[in-house]
Coordinates of N, CA and C in Angstrom, one line a residue:
M1 N -18.0 -16.4 3.6 CA -17.5 -15.1 4.0 C -17.9 -14.9 5.6
N2 N -16.8 -14.2 6.1 CA -17.1 -13.9 7.5 C -18.2 -12.7 7.6
Y3 N -19.1 -12.7 8.6 CA -20.0 -11.8 8.8 C -19.3 -10.4 9.2
W4 N -18.3 -10.2 9.9 CA -17.6 -9.2 10.3 C -17.1 -8.5 9.1
K5 N -16.4 -9.2 8.3 CA -15.8 -8.5 7.0 C -16.8 -7.7 6.2
E6 N -18.1 -8.2 6.2 CA -19.1 -7.6 5.3 C -19.6 -6.3 6.0
H7 N -19.7 -6.2 7.2 CA -20.2 -5.1 7.8 C -19.3 -4.0 8.4
K8 N -19.4 -3.0 7.9 CA -18.4 -1.9 8.0 C -18.6 -1.4 9.6
Q9 N -19.7 -1.3 10.2 CA -20.0 -0.7 11.4 C -19.4 -1.8 12.3
L10 N -19.7 -2.9 12.1 CA -19.2 -4.1 13.2 C -17.7 -4.1 13.3
R11 N -17.0 -4.0 12.0 CA -15.6 -4.0 11.8 C -15.0 -2.9 12.6
I12 N -15.6 -1.6 12.5 CA -15.1 -0.4 13.1 C -15.2 -0.6 14.7
I13 N -16.3 -0.9 15.1 CA -16.5 -1.5 16.5 C -15.4 -2.2 17.1
L14 N -15.3 -3.4 16.5 CA -14.2 -4.3 16.7 C -13.0 -3.8 16.9
M15 N -12.5 -3.0 16.0 CA -11.2 -2.3 15.9 C -11.0 -1.5 16.8
L16 N -12.0 -0.6 17.2 CA -11.9 0.4 18.3 C -11.6 -0.4 19.7
V17 N -12.5 -1.2 19.8 CA -12.6 -2.0 21.2 C -11.3 -2.7 21.2
T18 N -10.5 -3.3 20.3 CA -9.3 -4.1 20.5 C -8.2 -3.0 20.7
F19 N -8.1 -1.9 20.0 CA -7.2 -0.9 20.0 C -7.3 -0.1 21.3
V20 N -8.4 0.1 22.0 CA -8.4 0.8 23.2 C -8.0 -0.1 24.2
L21 N -8.5 -1.4 24.3 CA -8.1 -2.4 25.2 C -6.5 -2.7 25.2
G22 N -6.1 -2.8 23.8 CA -4.7 -3.0 23.7 C -3.8 -1.8 24.3
L23 N -4.2 -0.8 24.1 CA -3.4 0.5 24.6 C -3.6 0.6 26.1
V24 N -4.7 0.1 26.8 CA -5.0 0.2 28.2 C -4.0 -0.9 28.8
L25 N -4.0 -2.0 28.3 CA -3.2 -3.1 28.8 C -1.6 -2.8 28.7
I26 N -1.2 -2.3 27.6 CA 0.1 -1.9 27.5 C 0.5 -0.8 28.6
I27 N -0.2 0.2 28.7 CA 0.0 1.1 29.7 C 0.0 0.8 31.1
R28 N -1.0 -0.2 31.4 CA -1.2 -0.7 32.8 C -0.1 -1.6 33.0
G29 N 0.4 -2.4 32.1 CA 1.7 -3.3 32.1 C 2.8 -2.5 32.3
W30 N 3.0 -1.4 31.7 CA 4.3 -0.4 31.7 C 4.3 0.1 33.0
L31 N 3.0 0.4 33.9 CA 3.1 0.9 35.1 C 3.5 -0.1 36.2
M32 N 3.6 -1.4 35.8 CA 3.8 -2.6 36.8 C 5.3 -2.9 36.5
T33 N 6.2 -1.9 36.1 CA 7.8 -2.2 35.7 C 8.3 -3.0 36.9
G34 N 8.9 -4.3 36.3 CA 9.6 -5.1 37.3 C 8.9 -6.2 37.7
Q35 N 7.7 -6.4 37.3 CA 6.8 -7.6 37.8 C 6.5 -8.3 36.5
M36 N 6.4 -9.5 36.5 CA 5.9 -10.5 35.4 C 4.6 -10.4 34.9
A37 N 3.8 -10.1 36.0 CA 2.5 -9.6 35.5 C 2.3 -8.5 34.5
G38 N 3.0 -7.4 34.8 CA 3.1 -6.2 33.8 C 3.6 -6.7 32.6
L39 N 4.7 -7.7 32.3 CA 5.0 -8.0 31.0 C 4.0 -8.8 30.3
G40 N 3.2 -9.6 31.1 CA 2.2 -10.3 30.6 C 1.1 -9.5 30.0
L41 N 0.7 -8.3 30.6 CA -0.3 -7.4 30.3 C 0.2 -6.9 29.1
M42 N 1.4 -6.2 28.8 CA 2.2 -5.8 27.8 C 2.0 -6.5 26.6
L43 N 2.3 -7.9 26.8 CA 2.3 -8.8 25.6 C 1.0 -9.0 25.2
V44 N -0.1 -9.2 25.9 CA -1.4 -9.3 25.5 C -2.0 -8.0 25.0
G45 N -1.5 -6.9 25.4 CA -1.8 -5.7 24.7 C -1.3 -5.7 23.3
V46 N 0.0 -5.8 23.1 CA 0.6 -6.1 21.9 C -0.3 -6.8 20.7
V47 N -0.7 -8.2 21.4 CA -1.5 -9.1 20.6 C -2.7 -8.3 20.1
L48 N -3.2 -7.7 21.1 CA -4.6 -7.0 20.6 C -4.3 -5.9 19.7
L49 N -3.3 -5.1 19.7 CA -3.0 -4.3 18.6 C -2.7 -5.1 17.2
L50 N -2.2 -6.1 17.2 CA -1.9 -6.9 16.0 C -3.3 -7.3 15.4
V51 N -4.2 -7.7 16.5 CA -5.5 -8.1 16.0 C -6.3 -7.0 15.4
T52 N -6.0 -5.7 15.9 CA -6.6 -4.4 15.2 C -6.1 -4.4 13.9
L53 N -4.8 -4.7 13.7 CA -4.2 -4.4 12.3 C -4.9 -5.7 11.4
Y54 N -4.9 -6.7 11.9 CA -5.5 -7.9 11.1 C -6.9 -7.6 10.6
L55 N -7.6 -6.9 11.4 CA -9.2 -6.6 11.3 C -9.2 -5.5 10.2
Y56 N -8.3 -4.6 10.2 CA -8.1 -3.6 9.1 C -7.8 -4.0 7.8
N57 N -6.7 -4.9 8.0 CA -6.3 -5.4 6.6 C -7.1 -6.7 6.0
A58 N -8.0 -7.2 6.7 CA -8.8 -8.3 6.3 C -9.6 -8.1 5.0
R59 N -10.2 -6.8 5.1 CA -11.0 -6.3 3.9 C -10.3 -6.1 2.6
F60 N -8.9 -5.8 2.8 CA -8.1 -5.5 1.6 C -7.6 -6.7 1.1
A61 N -7.5 -7.8 1.9 CA -6.7 -9.1 1.5 C -7.8 -9.8 0.5
D62 N -9.2 -9.6 0.7 CA -10.2 -10.4 0.0 C -10.2 -9.9 -1.5
R63 N -9.9 -8.4 -1.5 CA -10.0 -7.8 -2.9 C -8.9 -8.3 -3.9
K64 N -7.7 -8.7 -3.3 CA -6.5 -9.1 -4.1 C -6.8 -10.4 -4.7
K65 N -7.5 -11.2 -3.8 CA -7.9 -12.6 -4.4 C -8.8 -12.8 -5.5
Q66 N -9.7 -11.8 -5.7 CA -10.7 -11.8 -6.6 C -10.3 -11.4 -8.1

């Protein structure tokens, strides 16, 4: 098992960090409208938001397998 799946506080901290950083990158990229760097920042932000969803759902995915 992965260490982060078993420890609730660590998982919450990881989700909080990835969520906030993802939103910051999306907003920062949106402010750079018309630049390729802005698009890149927004894409990285979306990936971080998807990572947040993965971290949240990983706990429940293990329960279905058992």
